Coordinates of C-alpha atoms in Angstrom, one line a residue:
M1 CA 116.7 124.7 36.0
P2 CA 113.6 127.6 35.0
L3 CA 113.8 128.9 31.9
R4 CA 114.0 132.7 31.9
K5 CA 111.9 134.8 30.6
S6 CA 111.7 136.3 26.9
S7 CA 112.4 139.8 26.5
A8 CA 110.8 142.0 23.5
S9 CA 114.0 141.5 22.0
E10 CA 113.9 137.7 21.4
S11 CA 112.7 135.9 18.6
P12 CA 109.0 134.2 20.0
Q13 CA 110.1 130.9 19.5
Q14 CA 112.6 130.7 21.5
L15 CA 112.8 131.1 24.9
G16 CA 117.4 131.7 26.3
L17 CA 118.4 129.4 29.5
A18 CA 119.5 131.1 32.3
W19 CA 123.4 130.1 31.4
D20 CA 124.1 131.6 34.9
A21 CA 123.0 128.1 36.7
P22 CA 125.5 125.8 37.7
G23 CA 126.3 123.2 35.8
L24 CA 125.7 122.5 32.0
I25 CA 122.6 122.2 29.9
A26 CA 121.7 119.2 27.2
G27 CA 118.8 119.5 25.5
V28 CA 117.3 115.9 24.0
D29 CA 114.9 115.0 21.4
E30 CA 114.2 111.9 19.4
A31 CA 113.3 111.6 15.8
G32 CA 110.7 108.5 14.3
R33 CA 108.4 107.3 16.8
G34 CA 105.6 106.9 14.4
P35 CA 106.6 105.7 11.4
L36 CA 106.0 102.0 10.6
A37 CA 109.6 101.5 9.9
G38 CA 113.6 101.6 10.8
P39 CA 115.2 102.9 14.4
V40 CA 114.2 105.5 16.6
V41 CA 116.4 108.3 16.7
A42 CA 117.5 110.3 19.5
A43 CA 120.0 113.2 20.0
A44 CA 121.4 114.9 22.7
V45 CA 123.2 118.5 22.6
I46 CA 125.2 121.0 24.8
L47 CA 125.5 123.9 23.1
D48 CA 128.3 126.5 23.7
E49 CA 127.1 129.9 25.1
L50 CA 130.2 131.3 24.0
N51 CA 129.5 130.2 20.4
P52 CA 126.3 130.7 19.5
I53 CA 124.2 129.4 16.4
A54 CA 122.0 131.3 14.6
G55 CA 118.9 130.1 13.3
L56 CA 117.9 127.1 15.7
G57 CA 114.3 126.0 16.0
D58 CA 111.3 123.0 15.7
S59 CA 112.8 121.0 12.9
K60 CA 109.7 119.8 11.5
T61 CA 109.8 123.5 11.2
L62 CA 112.6 124.0 8.8
S63 CA 113.5 123.0 5.4
E64 CA 115.8 120.2 4.8
K65 CA 118.2 122.9 3.7
K66 CA 119.0 124.6 6.5
R67 CA 119.1 121.0 8.5
E68 CA 121.5 120.1 6.8
R69 CA 123.5 123.3 6.8
L70 CA 122.5 123.6 10.5
F71 CA 122.9 119.4 11.5
D72 CA 127.0 120.6 10.6
E73 CA 126.9 123.7 12.6
I74 CA 125.7 121.6 15.9
R75 CA 128.2 119.4 15.3
A76 CA 130.9 121.9 14.9
K77 CA 130.3 124.5 17.5
A78 CA 128.4 122.5 20.8
L79 CA 130.4 121.7 23.2
C80 CA 129.5 117.7 22.6
C81 CA 126.8 115.8 21.6
C82 CA 125.2 112.6 21.4
I83 CA 123.0 110.6 18.5
A84 CA 121.6 107.1 19.3
E85 CA 119.3 104.5 18.7
A86 CA 116.5 102.3 19.8
S87 CA 116.4 99.3 16.8
V88 CA 113.9 98.5 15.2
E89 CA 113.9 95.3 17.2
E90 CA 114.2 97.3 20.6
I91 CA 111.1 98.7 19.8
D92 CA 109.1 95.4 18.8
Q93 CA 110.3 94.0 22.4
L94 CA 110.0 96.9 24.6
N95 CA 107.0 99.1 22.8
I96 CA 107.6 102.7 21.0
L97 CA 107.6 104.8 24.1
Q98 CA 110.4 102.8 25.8
A99 CA 112.2 102.0 23.0
T100 CA 112.5 105.7 22.9
M101 CA 113.1 106.4 26.6
L102 CA 116.4 104.3 25.6
A103 CA 117.4 105.8 23.0
M104 CA 117.0 108.9 25.0
R105 CA 119.0 107.7 27.8
R106 CA 122.0 106.6 25.6
A107 CA 122.3 109.8 23.7
V108 CA 122.3 111.2 27.4
E109 CA 124.6 108.6 28.6
G110 CA 127.3 109.1 25.7
L111 CA 127.5 112.8 26.0
R112 CA 131.2 113.3 27.0
L113 CA 130.5 115.5 29.0
K114 CA 128.2 115.3 32.0
P115 CA 125.8 117.9 32.4
A116 CA 124.0 119.3 35.4
K117 CA 120.3 118.7 34.4
V118 CA 118.7 117.3 31.1
L119 CA 115.9 119.3 29.5
V120 CA 113.4 116.6 27.1
D121 CA 111.1 118.3 24.6
G122 CA 107.8 116.5 25.4
N123 CA 105.9 114.7 28.3
R124 CA 108.1 112.2 29.0
L125 CA 112.0 111.3 31.1
P126 CA 113.8 108.5 30.5
V127 CA 115.4 107.3 33.5
L128 CA 118.9 109.4 33.8
K129 CA 121.3 109.8 36.4
V130 CA 121.2 113.2 36.6
P131 CA 117.9 116.0 36.8
A132 CA 115.6 116.0 34.3
E133 CA 112.7 117.9 33.3
A134 CA 109.9 117.4 30.1
I135 CA 109.2 121.0 28.7
V136 CA 106.0 120.4 26.0
K137 CA 106.4 122.0 22.8
G138 CA 110.6 122.1 23.9
D139 CA 112.2 122.1 20.6
A140 CA 110.6 125.4 19.8
L141 CA 111.4 127.0 23.3
V142 CA 115.2 125.5 23.9
Q143 CA 117.5 125.8 21.9
A144 CA 119.5 123.1 23.1
I145 CA 116.8 121.1 22.5
S146 CA 116.4 122.3 19.5
A147 CA 119.6 121.5 18.0
A148 CA 119.1 118.2 19.7
S149 CA 115.5 118.0 17.1
I150 CA 117.7 118.2 14.2
L151 CA 120.6 115.8 14.7
A152 CA 117.7 113.5 15.9
K153 CA 115.4 114.1 12.4
V154 CA 118.4 114.7 9.8
T155 CA 120.2 111.4 11.3
R156 CA 117.0 110.0 10.8
D157 CA 116.1 111.3 7.2
R158 CA 119.3 110.0 6.2
Q159 CA 118.8 106.2 7.4
C160 CA 115.9 106.5 5.2
L161 CA 117.2 107.4 2.5
A162 CA 119.8 104.3 3.4
M163 CA 116.7 101.8 3.6
H164 CA 115.6 103.6 0.5
E165 CA 118.9 102.4 -1.6
T166 CA 118.5 98.7 0.1
H167 CA 114.4 98.3 -0.2
P168 CA 113.0 100.8 -3.1
E169 CA 109.9 99.5 -3.8
Y170 CA 108.7 101.0 -0.4
G171 CA 109.7 104.3 -1.2
F172 CA 110.8 104.8 2.0
A173 CA 113.1 108.3 0.7
T174 CA 109.4 109.9 0.0
H175 CA 107.9 108.7 3.4
K176 CA 110.1 108.4 5.7
G177 CA 108.4 105.7 7.1
Y178 CA 105.0 107.0 8.3
P179 CA 101.5 105.3 7.2
T180 CA 101.0 107.0 4.0
A181 CA 98.6 105.4 1.9
D182 CA 101.4 104.7 -0.7
H183 CA 103.4 103.5 2.2
L184 CA 101.0 101.2 3.2
A185 CA 100.0 99.9 -0.7
A186 CA 103.5 98.8 -1.1
L187 CA 103.3 96.6 2.0
R188 CA 100.4 95.2 0.4
A189 CA 102.1 94.8 -3.3
H190 CA 105.7 93.6 -1.3
G191 CA 105.3 92.3 2.0
V192 CA 106.9 93.0 5.3
S193 CA 111.0 93.7 5.2
A194 CA 113.2 93.2 7.4
W195 CA 113.0 97.4 8.8
H196 CA 108.8 97.2 9.6
R197 CA 108.2 97.5 13.1
R198 CA 105.9 94.0 13.5
S199 CA 104.6 95.3 16.6
F200 CA 102.4 98.1 14.9
A201 CA 99.5 97.8 13.7
P202 CA 99.5 98.3 9.8
V203 CA 102.7 95.7 9.9
R204 CA 101.3 93.9 12.1
Q205 CA 97.8 93.3 10.4
I206 CA 99.5 92.3 6.7
L207 CA 102.0 89.8 8.8
E208 CA 98.5 88.0 10.2
T209 CA 96.3 88.5 6.6
S210 CA 99.6 86.7 4.6
A211 CA 99.8 83.7 7.1
P212 CA 99.3 80.6 5.7

């Protein structure tokens, strides 16, 4: 479904959807492709045009407090939504791109309502049973994708906090699994945990250097 051009009264960061087109539109986004640890999370959201949500945007540009508030509002007001993931084991078996596509497909297939079309952030599409379109920077352009990006990021950040509770020595609560200098230093000092993606080069290098 084509995007309706924004008018002067619309936010330049958000384009409206042509809701007069037949069928429901689902937005899909993911969180956690780049980190060295933890699952990759995807979300699919079908918004309710009669119950709008103010302040939606690319989750990376929003404060943590605002993301948390919008997370609850999206869950309360959306027609339906689904959050899914691909595990560390699946990431290592499939590679991160294919694991991300798997998480997205699970999110779409987990929706209570079947969308007529799926709009996915980025330039790649998972294999779906419904028509789909990839939209570069869709998390800033399409509200349903923005909502999905918020659900995915908040869920992934909460997982990182849980990972931190079991393995505080790695600092997951701070760097969220990304390959920061502190994270790489912790890997060298403490070795590889069960949460780490062994197929990722920095983790693989630690394993190789520590092998007898």
